[in-house]
Tab-separated table of C-alpha atoms and ligand atoms in Angstrom:
chain	number	residue	atom	x	y	z
A	882	UNK	CA	-0.001	-0.026	0.044
A	883	UNK	CA	1.343	3.352	-1.023
A	884	UNK	CA	1.608	6.038	2.125
A	885	UNK	CA	1.763	9.936	1.631
A	886	UNK	CA	5.365	9.667	2.224
A	887	UNK	CA	5.584	7.606	-0.906
A	888	UNK	CA	3.653	10.330	-2.875
A	889	UNK	CA	5.902	12.810	-1.331
A	890	UNK	CA	9.195	11.065	-2.566
A	891	UNK	CA	7.670	10.027	-5.883
A	892	UNK	CA	6.864	13.663	-6.391
A	893	UNK	CA	10.301	14.432	-5.621
A	894	UNK	CA	11.335	12.182	-8.349
A	895	UNK	CA	9.196	12.999	-11.490
A	896	UNK	CA	7.845	16.371	-10.291
A	897	UNK	CA	4.403	17.670	-8.359
A	898	UNK	CA	2.223	17.551	-11.592
A	899	UNK	CA	3.617	14.068	-12.798
A	900	UNK	CA	2.171	12.026	-9.744
A	901	UNK	CA	-1.479	11.399	-9.204
A	902	UNK	CA	-3.507	9.206	-7.034
A	903	UNK	CA	-6.571	10.866	-8.021
A	904	UNK	CA	-9.932	8.127	-8.810
A	905	UNK	CA	-10.273	9.006	-12.353
A	906	UNK	CA	-6.861	8.999	-13.172
A	907	UNK	CA	-6.571	5.666	-11.322
A	908	UNK	CA	-9.647	4.256	-13.040
A	909	UNK	CA	-8.444	4.871	-16.400
A	910	UNK	CA	-5.406	3.045	-15.650
A	911	UNK	CA	-7.194	0.159	-14.077
A	912	UNK	CA	-8.205	-1.855	-17.361
A	913	UNK	CA	-7.308	-2.673	-20.893
A	914	UNK	CA	-9.487	-3.440	-23.868
A	915	UNK	CA	-10.265	-6.571	-22.575
A	916	UNK	CA	-13.065	-8.115	-20.627
A	917	UNK	CA	-10.453	-8.940	-17.801
A	918	UNK	CA	-11.589	-7.388	-14.649
A	919	UNK	CA	-10.030	-3.978	-13.667
A	920	UNK	CA	-7.606	-3.561	-10.717
A	921	UNK	CA	-6.621	-0.118	-9.584
A	922	UNK	CA	-3.067	0.904	-9.113
A	923	UNK	CA	-2.172	3.085	-6.065
A	924	UNK	CA	-0.601	5.894	-7.805
A	925	UNK	CA	0.410	6.966	-11.534
A	926	UNK	CA	3.752	8.531	-12.585
A	927	UNK	CA	4.374	9.973	-15.777
A	928	UNK	CA	8.029	10.084	-15.875
A	929	UNK	CA	10.542	12.498	-18.223
A	930	UNK	CA	13.552	10.588	-18.698
A	931	UNK	CA	15.027	7.297	-18.292
A	932	UNK	CA	16.685	8.333	-15.326
A	933	UNK	CA	13.475	9.460	-13.616
A	934	UNK	CA	12.431	5.858	-14.471
A	935	UNK	CA	15.183	4.337	-12.933
A	936	UNK	CA	14.842	6.391	-9.739
A	937	UNK	CA	11.139	5.171	-9.854
A	938	UNK	CA	12.065	1.582	-10.291
A	939	UNK	CA	14.799	1.773	-7.489
A	940	UNK	CA	12.483	3.644	-5.033
A	941	UNK	CA	9.969	0.780	-5.841
A	942	UNK	CA	12.501	-1.872	-5.003
A	943	UNK	CA	13.543	-0.376	-1.769
A	944	UNK	CA	9.607	-0.387	-0.567
A	945	UNK	CA	8.804	-3.702	-2.408
A	946	UNK	CA	6.278	-1.762	-4.346
A	947	UNK	CA	4.861	-3.383	-7.609
A	948	UNK	CA	5.584	-1.604	-11.036
A	949	UNK	CA	3.521	-1.732	-14.149
A	950	UNK	CA	4.701	0.009	-17.175
A	951	UNK	CA	1.798	1.547	-19.548
A	952	UNK	CA	1.528	2.849	-22.898
A	953	UNK	CA	-1.890	3.554	-23.633
A	954	UNK	CA	-3.531	0.677	-22.495
A	955	UNK	CA	-5.077	-1.124	-25.598
A	956	UNK	CA	-4.031	-4.600	-25.073
A	957	UNK	CA	-6.594	-7.205	-25.641
A	958	UNK	CA	-5.200	-9.947	-22.862
A	959	UNK	CA	-5.170	-7.706	-19.567
A	960	UNK	CA	-1.614	-7.329	-20.190
A	961	UNK	CA	-1.237	-3.858	-18.370
A	962	UNK	CA	-3.569	-4.220	-15.760
A	963	UNK	CA	-1.974	-3.623	-12.364
A	964	UNK	CA	-3.158	-6.832	-10.694
A	965	UNK	CA	-0.934	-6.096	-7.454
A	966	UNK	CA	-1.910	-2.431	-7.485
A	967	UNK	CA	1.395	-0.381	-6.777
A	968	UNK	CA	2.898	2.293	-9.104
A	969	UNK	CA	1.862	2.364	-13.123
A	970	UNK	CA	4.556	4.223	-14.881
A	971	UNK	CA	2.787	6.024	-17.993
A	972	UNK	CA	5.008	7.073	-20.778
A	973	UNK	CA	2.713	9.674	-22.041
A	974	UNK	CA	5.613	12.240	-21.179
A	975	UNK	CA	8.130	10.323	-23.098
A	976	UNK	CA	6.941	10.771	-26.716
A	977	UNK	CA	10.085	12.180	-28.321
A	978	UNK	CA	11.406	10.967	-31.773
A	979	UNK	CA	15.076	11.753	-30.923
A	980	UNK	CA	16.664	11.209	-34.302
A	981	UNK	CA	15.950	9.950	-37.763
A	982	UNK	CA	18.723	8.090	-39.692
A	983	UNK	CA	17.100	8.042	-43.042
A	984	UNK	CA	20.434	6.846	-44.689
A	985	UNK	CA	20.659	3.853	-42.414
A	986	UNK	CA	16.471	3.097	-42.555
A	987	UNK	CA	16.361	3.968	-38.757
A	988	UNK	CA	14.873	6.067	-36.144
A	989	UNK	CA	15.824	6.414	-32.209
A	990	UNK	CA	12.492	7.197	-30.190
A	991	UNK	CA	11.500	7.469	-26.370
A	992	UNK	CA	9.188	4.521	-25.630
A	993	UNK	CA	6.002	6.441	-25.200
A	994	UNK	CA	5.540	7.936	-28.981
A	995	UNK	CA	2.456	6.562	-30.654
A	996	UNK	CA	3.748	4.475	-33.784
A	997	UNK	CA	1.112	6.374	-36.272
A	998	UNK	CA	2.517	9.831	-35.099
A	999	UNK	CA	5.716	8.252	-35.637
A	1000	UNK	CA	4.787	7.094	-39.169
A	1001	UNK	CA	3.264	10.432	-40.092
A	1002	UNK	CA	7.055	11.979	-39.264
A	1003	UNK	CA	9.036	9.294	-41.163
A	1004	UNK	CA	6.654	9.644	-44.348
A	1005	UNK	CA	8.776	12.944	-44.744
A	1006	UNK	CA	11.537	10.894	-45.216
A	1007	UNK	CA	9.927	8.209	-47.406
A	1008	UNK	CA	9.964	5.795	-44.594
A	1009	UNK	CA	7.814	3.989	-42.282
A	1010	UNK	CA	7.766	1.553	-39.368
A	1011	UNK	CA	5.687	-1.427	-40.365
A	1012	UNK	CA	4.121	-3.118	-37.503
A	1013	UNK	CA	0.502	-1.995	-37.775
A	1014	UNK	CA	-1.586	-3.133	-34.760
A	1015	UNK	CA	-4.282	-0.791	-35.742
A	1016	UNK	CA	-4.981	1.051	-32.215
A	1017	UNK	CA	-2.948	4.158	-31.209
A	1018	UNK	CA	-0.353	1.950	-29.409
A	1019	UNK	CA	3.044	3.255	-28.028
A	1020	UNK	CA	6.391	1.927	-29.361
A	1021	UNK	CA	7.006	0.493	-25.654
A	1022	UNK	CA	3.367	-1.058	-25.666
A	1023	UNK	CA	3.953	-2.873	-29.016
A	1024	UNK	CA	7.657	-3.924	-27.909
A	1025	UNK	CA	5.929	-5.413	-24.626
A	1026	UNK	CA	3.316	-7.534	-26.529
A	1027	UNK	CA	5.570	-8.039	-29.827
A	1028	UNK	CA	2.401	-6.594	-31.479
A	1029	UNK	CA	2.087	-6.950	-35.261
A	1030	UNK	CA	-0.652	-6.388	-37.422
A	1031	UNK	CA	-1.874	-6.678	-41.080
A	1032	UNK	CA	1.754	-5.970	-42.634
A	1033	UNK	CA	3.453	-8.827	-40.624
A	1034	UNK	CA	3.012	-10.972	-43.613
A	1035	UNK	CA	5.440	-8.955	-45.637
A	1036	UNK	CA	7.573	-7.353	-43.134
A	1037	UNK	CA	7.690	-9.232	-39.876
A	1038	UNK	CA	6.390	-8.140	-36.321
A	1039	UNK	CA	7.869	-5.570	-33.854
A	1040	UNK	CA	10.847	-7.864	-32.475
A	1041	UNK	CA	11.862	-8.206	-36.037
A	1042	UNK	CA	12.181	-4.035	-36.215
A	1043	UNK	CA	14.173	-3.341	-32.758
A	1044	UNK	CA	18.074	-2.690	-33.057
A	1045	UNK	CA	18.765	-1.131	-29.624
A	1046	UNK	CA	16.662	-0.640	-26.410
A	1047	UNK	CA	17.268	1.355	-23.534
A	1048	UNK	CA	15.942	-0.718	-20.500
A	1049	UNK	CA	15.400	-0.148	-16.739
A	1050	UNK	CA	15.697	-3.432	-14.548
A	1051	UNK	CA	13.770	-3.797	-11.131
A	1052	UNK	CA	16.027	-2.074	-8.826
A	1053	UNK	CA	16.581	1.000	-11.353
A	1054	UNK	CA	19.648	-0.333	-13.080
A	1055	UNK	CA	19.893	0.666	-16.727
A	1056	UNK	CA	21.070	-1.121	-19.497
A	1057	UNK	CA	21.749	-0.478	-23.251
A	1058	UNK	CA	21.466	-3.527	-25.597
A	1059	UNK	CA	22.119	-4.028	-29.259
A	1060	UNK	CA	23.893	-1.591	-31.854
A	1061	UNK	CA	23.057	0.116	-35.065
A	1062	UNK	CA	24.193	-2.801	-37.461
A	1063	UNK	CA	22.105	-4.151	-39.618
A	1064	UNK	CA	23.281	-7.668	-38.483
A	1065	UNK	CA	24.956	-9.162	-35.753
A	1066	UNK	CA	25.848	-12.632	-34.374
A	1067	UNK	CA	27.572	-11.150	-30.869
A	1068	UNK	CA	26.292	-12.685	-27.783
A	1069	UNK	CA	22.984	-13.739	-26.521
A	1070	UNK	CA	19.849	-11.997	-28.238
A	1071	UNK	CA	18.627	-9.744	-25.388
A	1072	UNK	CA	16.478	-7.741	-27.519
A	1073	UNK	CA	14.471	-10.728	-28.110
A	1074	UNK	CA	14.158	-11.642	-24.637
A	1075	UNK	CA	12.579	-8.286	-23.877
A	1076	UNK	CA	10.263	-7.908	-26.839
A	1077	UNK	CA	7.269	-9.741	-25.868
A	1078	UNK	CA	8.021	-10.035	-22.253
A	1079	UNK	CA	5.121	-7.728	-21.209
A	1080	UNK	CA	7.131	-5.261	-18.946
A	1081	UNK	CA	7.731	-8.620	-16.320
A	1082	UNK	CA	11.714	-7.863	-16.880
A	1083	UNK	CA	12.558	-4.627	-17.653
A	1084	UNK	CA	10.750	-1.175	-18.578
A	1085	UNK	CA	11.855	0.042	-21.989
A	1086	UNK	CA	12.444	3.793	-22.078
A	1087	UNK	CA	14.129	4.163	-25.436
A	1088	UNK	CA	14.426	2.088	-28.634
A	1089	UNK	CA	16.394	2.050	-31.972
A	1090	UNK	CA	13.870	0.898	-34.622
A	1091	UNK	CA	14.363	-0.475	-38.136
A	1092	UNK	CA	12.360	0.837	-40.685
A	1093	UNK	CA	11.379	0.335	-44.423
A	1094	UNK	CA	11.100	2.327	-47.486
A	1095	UNK	CA	7.448	3.485	-48.462
A	1096	UNK	CA	6.035	1.363	-51.183
A	1097	UNK	CA	5.906	3.311	-54.521
A	1098	UNK	CA	2.839	1.968	-55.615
A	1099	UNK	CA	-0.229	-0.247	-54.172
A	1100	UNK	CA	-2.752	-2.827	-55.593
A	1101	UNK	CA	-5.631	-4.153	-53.523
A	1102	UNK	CA	-8.548	-6.769	-54.017
A	1103	UNK	CA	-11.607	-7.732	-52.143
A	1104	UNK	CA	-12.855	-11.290	-53.003
A	1105	UNK	CA	-15.856	-13.051	-52.029
A	1106	UNK	CA	-16.147	-16.750	-51.934
A	1107	UNK	CA	-19.061	-19.175	-51.560
A	1108	UNK	CA	-17.646	-21.329	-48.624
A	1109	UNK	CA	-14.738	-20.545	-46.142
A	1110	UNK	CA	-12.611	-23.279	-47.610
A	1111	UNK	CA	-12.335	-21.562	-50.863
A	1112	UNK	CA	-11.454	-18.240	-49.243
A	1113	UNK	CA	-8.721	-20.327	-46.974
A	1114	UNK	CA	-7.445	-22.267	-49.759
A	1115	UNK	CA	-6.678	-19.137	-51.740
A	1116	UNK	CA	-4.779	-17.903	-48.921
A	1117	UNK	CA	-2.337	-20.973	-48.952
A	1118	UNK	CA	-1.988	-20.797	-53.000
A	1119	UNK	CA	-1.467	-17.113	-53.212
A	1120	UNK	CA	1.216	-17.533	-50.692
A	1121	UNK	CA	2.904	-20.882	-52.107
A	1122	UNK	CA	2.986	-19.060	-55.601
A	1123	UNK	CA	5.641	-17.068	-54.826
A	1124	UNK	CA	3.785	-14.000	-54.502
A	1125	UNK	CA	4.448	-11.568	-51.488
A	1126	UNK	CA	1.242	-10.065	-50.502
A	1127	UNK	CA	1.799	-6.716	-48.196
A	1128	UNK	CA	-1.586	-7.663	-46.270
A	1129	UNK	CA	-3.779	-10.999	-46.433
A	1130	UNK	CA	-6.865	-10.611	-44.117
A	1131	UNK	CA	-9.604	-13.333	-44.096
A	1132	UNK	CA	-13.090	-12.008	-42.756
A	1133	UNK	CA	-16.083	-14.646	-42.395
A	1134	UNK	CA	-19.698	-13.610	-43.355
A	1135	UNK	CA	-20.557	-12.263	-39.917
A	1136	UNK	CA	-17.901	-9.842	-39.798
A	1137	UNK	CA	-18.840	-8.451	-43.600
A	1138	UNK	CA	-22.571	-8.467	-42.105
A	1139	UNK	CA	-21.637	-6.212	-39.158
A	1140	UNK	CA	-19.268	-3.694	-41.204
A	1141	UNK	CA	-22.420	-3.561	-43.864
A	1142	UNK	CA	-24.809	-2.710	-41.104
A	1143	UNK	CA	-22.742	-0.318	-38.972
A	1144	UNK	CA	-21.243	1.462	-42.285
A	1145	UNK	CA	-23.907	1.522	-44.531
A	1146	UNK	CA	-22.241	-0.766	-47.060
A	1147	UNK	CA	-23.697	-3.372	-49.411
A	1148	UNK	CA	-21.156	-5.964	-49.560
A	1149	UNK	CA	-22.158	-9.772	-50.242
A	1150	UNK	CA	-22.079	-11.215	-46.911
A	1151	UNK	CA	-19.892	-14.118	-47.749
A	1152	UNK	CA	-16.305	-15.192	-46.583
A	1153	UNK	CA	-14.204	-12.790	-47.683
A	1154	UNK	CA	-10.258	-11.918	-48.560
A	1155	UNK	CA	-8.736	-8.610	-48.624
A	1156	UNK	CA	-5.372	-8.544	-50.254
A	1157	UNK	CA	-2.643	-5.847	-50.846
A	1158	UNK	CA	0.338	-6.019	-52.833
A	1159	UNK	CA	3.218	-3.252	-53.185
A	1160	UNK	CA	5.485	-2.870	-56.299
A	1161	UNK	CA	6.592	-0.023	-58.907
A	1162	UNK	CA	5.001	0.066	-62.244
A	1163	UNK	CA	1.216	-0.039	-62.716
A	1164	UNK	CA	2.008	-2.671	-65.443
A	1165	UNK	CA	3.916	-4.903	-63.090
A	1166	UNK	CA	1.152	-4.633	-60.682
A	1167	UNK	CA	-1.980	-5.283	-63.113
A	1168	UNK	CA	0.074	-8.680	-64.386
A	1169	UNK	CA	0.234	-9.622	-60.532
A	1170	UNK	CA	-3.547	-9.048	-60.336
A	1171	UNK	CA	-4.528	-11.140	-63.434
A	1172	UNK	CA	-2.773	-13.945	-61.790
A	1173	UNK	CA	-4.090	-13.266	-58.347
A	1174	UNK	CA	-7.691	-13.229	-59.920
A	1175	UNK	CA	-6.837	-16.601	-61.471
A	1176	UNK	CA	-6.090	-18.334	-58.436
A	1177	UNK	CA	-9.120	-16.526	-56.785
A	1178	UNK	CA	-11.198	-17.943	-59.930
A	1179	UNK	CA	-10.010	-21.700	-59.634
A	1180	UNK	CA	-11.212	-21.548	-55.914
A	1181	UNK	CA	-15.002	-20.313	-57.228
A	1182	UNK	CA	-14.565	-16.332	-56.433
A	1183	UNK	CA	-17.916	-15.064	-56.651
A	1184	UNK	CA	-17.106	-11.154	-57.009
A	1185	UNK	CA	-13.809	-8.996	-56.787
A	1186	UNK	CA	-13.585	-5.401	-55.975
A	1187	UNK	CA	-10.152	-4.416	-57.094
A	1188	UNK	CA	-7.932	-1.376	-57.897
A	1189	UNK	CA	-4.577	0.052	-58.328
A	1190	UNK	CA	-3.046	2.969	-56.434
A	1191	UNK	CA	-3.172	4.277	-52.772
A	1192	UNK	CA	-6.673	6.055	-53.497
A	1193	UNK	CA	-8.206	2.429	-54.330
A	1194	UNK	CA	-6.095	0.803	-51.690
A	1195	UNK	CA	-7.607	2.983	-48.931
A	1196	UNK	CA	-11.007	2.562	-50.186
A	1197	UNK	CA	-11.038	-1.175	-50.497
A	1198	UNK	CA	-9.225	-1.367	-46.801
A	1199	UNK	CA	-10.972	1.312	-44.808
A	1200	UNK	CA	-13.526	-1.136	-43.331
A	1201	UNK	CA	-10.971	-3.552	-42.125
A	1202	UNK	CA	-9.734	-0.985	-39.891
A	1203	UNK	CA	-13.247	-0.565	-38.176
A	1204	UNK	CA	-13.763	-3.933	-37.584
A	1205	UNK	CA	-13.433	-4.164	-33.925
A	1206	UNK	CA	-15.356	-0.832	-33.289
A	1207	UNK	CA	-17.991	-2.068	-35.819
A	1208	UNK	CA	-18.754	-4.872	-33.940
A	1209	UNK	CA	-18.680	-3.656	-30.407
A	1210	UNK	CA	-21.003	-0.630	-31.652
A	1211	UNK	CA	-23.221	-3.139	-32.990
A	1212	UNK	CA	-23.387	-5.368	-29.661
A	1213	UNK	CA	-24.151	-2.694	-27.107
A	1214	UNK	CA	-24.256	-4.097	-23.641
A	1215	UNK	CA	-22.075	-7.128	-24.618
A	1216	UNK	CA	-18.228	-7.690	-23.725
A	1217	UNK	CA	-15.729	-9.035	-26.139
A	1218	UNK	CA	-13.810	-12.171	-25.646
A	1219	UNK	CA	-11.206	-11.841	-28.285
A	1220	UNK	CA	-9.001	-14.982	-29.427
A	1221	UNK	CA	-5.775	-14.784	-31.113
A	1222	UNK	CA	-4.511	-18.194	-32.297
A	1223	UNK	CA	-1.928	-18.897	-34.929
A	1224	UNK	CA	-1.124	-21.776	-36.867
A	1225	UNK	CA	1.343	-23.215	-39.707
A	1226	UNK	CA	-0.187	-21.824	-43.037
A	1227	UNK	CA	-0.658	-25.476	-43.987
A	1228	UNK	CA	-3.423	-26.020	-41.153
A	1229	UNK	CA	-5.143	-22.571	-41.723
A	1230	UNK	CA	-8.185	-23.962	-43.771
A	1231	UNK	CA	-8.445	-26.875	-40.923
A	1232	UNK	CA	-8.309	-24.322	-37.858
A	1233	UNK	CA	-10.692	-21.636	-39.557
A	1234	UNK	CA	-13.307	-24.662	-40.100
A	1235	UNK	CA	-12.571	-26.175	-36.346
A	1236	UNK	CA	-13.327	-22.712	-35.046
A	1237	UNK	CA	-16.571	-22.091	-36.977
A	1238	UNK	CA	-17.881	-25.216	-35.802
A	1239	UNK	CA	-16.780	-24.618	-32.368
A	1240	UNK	CA	-18.506	-20.974	-32.219
A	1241	UNK	CA	-21.753	-21.943	-34.336
A	1242	UNK	CA	-24.094	-21.083	-31.230
A	1243	UNK	CA	-22.226	-18.093	-30.204
A	1244	UNK	CA	-22.319	-14.396	-31.303
A	1245	UNK	CA	-18.878	-14.899	-32.839
A	1246	UNK	CA	-16.757	-12.882	-35.531
A	1247	UNK	CA	-13.836	-14.916	-37.168
A	1248	UNK	CA	-11.284	-12.814	-39.023
A	1249	UNK	CA	-7.766	-12.564	-38.788
A	1250	UNK	CA	-4.340	-11.779	-40.694
A	1251	UNK	CA	-4.826	-15.005	-42.766
A	1252	UNK	CA	-1.121	-14.604	-44.419
A	1253	UNK	CA	0.594	-15.099	-41.246
A	1254	UNK	CA	-1.631	-18.117	-40.275
A	1255	UNK	CA	-2.963	-15.771	-37.266
A	1256	UNK	CA	-6.993	-16.059	-36.486
A	1257	UNK	CA	-9.040	-13.731	-34.232
A	1258	UNK	CA	-12.311	-14.539	-32.938
A	1259	UNK	CA	-14.328	-11.988	-31.175
A	1260	UNK	CA	-17.234	-13.553	-29.235
A	1261	UNK	CA	-19.412	-11.008	-27.996
A	1262	UNK	CA	-21.465	-12.297	-24.464
A	1263	UNK	CA	-21.897	-11.316	-20.759
A	1264	UNK	CA	-19.279	-11.981	-18.513
A	1265	UNK	CA	-21.806	-11.439	-15.626
A	1266	UNK	CA	-23.870	-14.401	-16.829
A	1267	UNK	CA	-21.872	-17.286	-15.539
A	1268	UNK	CA	-23.337	-20.010	-17.541
A	1269	UNK	CA	-23.008	-18.240	-20.787
A	1270	UNK	CA	-19.686	-16.997	-20.213
A	1271	UNK	CA	-18.523	-20.844	-19.324
A	1272	UNK	CA	-19.383	-21.769	-22.706
A	1273	UNK	CA	-17.381	-18.888	-24.249
A	1274	UNK	CA	-14.728	-19.619	-22.214
A	1275	UNK	CA	-14.980	-23.407	-23.094
A	1276	UNK	CA	-14.796	-22.620	-26.687
A	1277	UNK	CA	-11.836	-20.500	-26.538
A	1278	UNK	CA	-9.847	-23.275	-24.484
A	1279	UNK	CA	-10.679	-26.074	-27.221
A	1280	UNK	CA	-9.590	-23.402	-29.892
A	1281	UNK	CA	-6.418	-22.871	-28.341
A	1282	UNK	CA	-5.669	-26.494	-27.695
A	1283	UNK	CA	-6.723	-27.240	-31.515
A	1284	UNK	CA	-4.165	-24.382	-32.178
A	1285	UNK	CA	-1.508	-26.371	-30.268
A	1286	UNK	CA	-2.269	-29.845	-31.474
A	1287	UNK	CA	-1.508	-28.047	-34.958
A	1288	UNK	CA	1.947	-26.990	-33.192
A	1289	UNK	CA	0.534	-23.457	-33.460
A	1290	UNK	CA	0.445	-21.056	-30.842
A	1291	UNK	CA	-2.017	-19.768	-28.127
A	1292	UNK	CA	-1.392	-16.125	-29.105
A	1293	UNK	CA	-0.238	-14.808	-32.252
A	1294	UNK	CA	0.050	-11.315	-31.280
A	1295	UNK	CA	-1.971	-10.160	-28.326
A	1296	UNK	CA	0.453	-11.506	-25.856
A	1297	UNK	CA	-0.005	-13.553	-22.770
A	1298	UNK	CA	-1.565	-11.340	-20.348
A	1299	UNK	CA	-3.923	-12.630	-17.638
A	1300	UNK	CA	-5.999	-14.741	-20.152
A	1301	UNK	CA	-3.283	-17.245	-21.834
A	1302	UNK	CA	-1.599	-18.172	-18.671
A	1303	UNK	CA	-3.161	-21.332	-18.317
A	1304	UNK	CA	-2.001	-22.384	-22.022
A	1305	UNK	CA	2.085	-21.578	-21.456
A	1306	UNK	CA	2.713	-25.162	-19.725
A	1307	UNK	CA	1.217	-26.750	-22.776
A	1308	UNK	CA	2.725	-24.697	-25.558
A	1309	UNK	CA	6.213	-24.574	-24.052
A	1310	UNK	CA	6.934	-27.897	-22.058
A	1311	UNK	CA	10.235	-27.685	-20.287
A	1312	UNK	CA	11.468	-24.452	-21.407
A	1313	UNK	CA	8.784	-22.740	-19.418
A	1314	UNK	CA	10.854	-23.677	-16.385
A	1315	UNK	CA	13.426	-21.840	-17.950
A	1316	UNK	CA	11.420	-18.664	-18.585
A	1317	UNK	CA	10.538	-18.691	-14.829
A	1318	UNK	CA	14.151	-18.936	-13.835
A	1319	UNK	CA	15.022	-15.905	-16.086
A	1320	UNK	CA	12.261	-14.050	-14.643
A	1321	UNK	CA	13.588	-14.913	-10.859
A	1322	UNK	CA	16.928	-14.010	-11.838
A	1323	UNK	CA	16.216	-10.264	-13.531
A	1324	UNK	CA	13.128	-9.495	-10.748
A	1325	UNK	CA	13.786	-11.643	-7.516
A	1326	UNK	CA	11.074	-9.871	-6.032
A	1327	UNK	CA	8.716	-10.063	-8.673
A	1328	UNK	CA	7.605	-6.570	-8.662
A	1329	UNK	CA	7.916	-5.916	-12.471
A	1330	UNK	CA	4.096	-6.613	-13.773
A	1331	UNK	CA	3.321	-9.107	-11.482
A	1332	UNK	CA	0.694	-11.751	-11.984
A	1333	UNK	CA	1.302	-11.874	-15.888
A	1334	UNK	CA	2.617	-14.514	-18.053
A	1335	UNK	CA	2.991	-17.453	-15.344
A	1336	UNK	CA	0.161	-18.722	-12.920
B	796	LIG	C1	-8.941	-1.986	-32.253
B	796	LIG	C2	-7.710	-2.807	-31.598
B	796	LIG	C3	-7.090	-3.753	-32.432
B	796	LIG	C4	-5.904	-4.185	-32.115
B	796	LIG	N1	-5.288	-5.035	-33.242
B	796	LIG	C5	-4.145	-5.369	-33.008
B	796	LIG	C6	-3.303	-5.829	-34.267
B	796	LIG	O1	-3.853	-6.233	-35.258
B	796	LIG	N2	-2.361	-6.576	-33.897
B	796	LIG	C7	-1.686	-6.465	-32.497
B	796	LIG	O2	-0.573	-6.837	-32.196
B	796	LIG	N3	-2.364	-5.975	-31.343
B	796	LIG	C8	-3.818	-5.499	-31.806
B	796	LIG	N4	-4.165	-4.632	-30.602
B	796	LIG	C9	-3.720	-4.819	-29.269
B	796	LIG	C10	-3.010	-3.465	-28.882
B	796	LIG	O3	-2.899	-2.373	-29.743
B	796	LIG	C11	-1.392	-3.837	-28.919
B	796	LIG	O4	-0.805	-5.324	-27.868
B	796	LIG	C12	-0.317	-2.920	-28.455
B	796	LIG	O5	1.040	-3.369	-28.570
B	796	LIG	C13	-0.518	-2.323	-26.993
B	796	LIG	O6	0.088	-1.116	-26.963
B	796	LIG	P1	-0.239	0.066	-25.723
B	796	LIG	O7	0.681	1.064	-26.094
B	796	LIG	O8	-1.555	0.380	-25.484
B	796	LIG	O9	0.242	-0.812	-24.746
B	796	LIG	P2	-0.156	-1.134	-23.318
B	796	LIG	O10	-1.821	-1.872	-23.546
B	796	LIG	O11	-0.405	0.154	-22.446
B	796	LIG	O12	0.676	-2.273	-22.674
B	796	LIG	C14	1.305	-3.587	-23.362
B	796	LIG	C15	2.069	-4.209	-22.559
B	796	LIG	O13	3.435	-3.839	-22.590
B	796	LIG	C16	4.061	-3.111	-21.358
B	796	LIG	N5	4.567	-2.046	-21.836
B	796	LIG	C17	3.791	-0.787	-22.128
B	796	LIG	N6	5.202	0.268	-22.126
B	796	LIG	C18	6.016	-0.523	-21.791
B	796	LIG	C19	7.564	-0.082	-21.690
B	796	LIG	N7	7.821	1.077	-21.977
B	796	LIG	N8	8.261	-1.008	-21.496
B	796	LIG	C20	7.962	-2.292	-21.153
B	796	LIG	N9	6.887	-2.541	-21.068
B	796	LIG	C21	5.928	-1.763	-21.406
B	796	LIG	C22	2.493	-3.200	-20.498
B	796	LIG	O14	2.893	-3.394	-18.978
B	796	LIG	C23	1.941	-4.308	-21.259
B	796	LIG	O15	2.297	-5.538	-20.626
B	796	LIG	C24	-5.505	-4.336	-31.026
B	796	LIG	C25	-6.061	-3.287	-30.194
B	796	LIG	C26	-7.403	-2.766	-30.369
B	796	LIG	C27	-8.118	-2.021	-29.140
């Protein structure tokens, strides 16, 4: 429990205006975007520098106070919920873009910068940071969850774009990991240890990110199919024919229906694929488009909307970015349980078929980053109705178990947080014990984001 003296000491570190135990502030930092129950922190601190974060961590260590890092709380598995209360370290005051290195395709940032804002700045240099989770996430939160998104099929996840990190360890020690070379075989890969560790090992204050050049031209297609299997088989065939889509998304007919109602659209309510390809010349993209259309026709596509150029790409993709909001708006009073499994591409069709069967009696919406073998299921229901919610959780458990049986993972991108802890033993076997040993070594008092990852 935080005392009055703790508040005074934290204010001495971060400044009078940068520490709050006000009711509304605590409430805002008690939940993410998931259904997991909220937990109030005792205090929220907005540091301005690595030095301040280090001093907060040292003070917390001396007083054995839990510390949870906070980006903007858009997680979907309870990842930043401060289950053991204590201090929430909010990165809103650390949004600096420290240096752009256009010739090296790199940028140095503070952890609180929102990736969409970062990309606005980078576009002036013809560059962008490709991982794209859709929500207004921070770089710290994206590294915390190893977030990805629609462009991962071409560019990789957040962890594939980190070259250097500045990390504050429990106890306050500051370490610098990595270098600015494009490749390195030097020592253990600590960057990938911290990426996806959900703030349980260290708090990231700065990062050097690897960037990509903005694509010169775009081609996009929205294709509908009579059956789900036609759509999911198309995914496999496009990927195995040597094409390199920049994005490849599957949406089931329930998702299309909700988007139609919410956005006043008139799309065929059938299984749908959305695809994007990047290239240089219009001729080249047209030729690619013709091949893709052929593959779709072989799989009995019933309708194709397509276009070349950025405006056309934006027109075809706009509704995809609104999916989560549309589902929530069209199901007032209900809460979402969001599943996020990923499987090898060869099992994608079987996995989606299993999911559809499993959720047939639920208000379920199935979609995902098909090119990565990643599938999301949003089930809208009432956690307070224990009978109904037990059925939702049962479906979630069976879907994860099937993904693991297909040699996949319990979470493709949302992280373990609270909801996936129970699957780690099955997924990781003996290596889970090594993860726990690493946690004990780096955070012996279990002060950083306690209660996450491990049961
Ligand atoms: C509409 C919607 C769509 C989404 N789509 C996607 C998607 O397509 N792909 C995807 O991957 N995710 C998606 N997400 C989930 C979410 O946006 C990501 O997980 C994102 O990375 C969370 O970032 P954040 O800044 O909100 O972090 P938070 O939720 O605040 O925190 C995330 C985790 O990182 C830790 N953390 C935060 N900052 C730091 C730091 N500086 N150092 C160390 N740890 C830190 C936190 O303790 C927590 O464990 C979506 C969410 C929403 C609401």
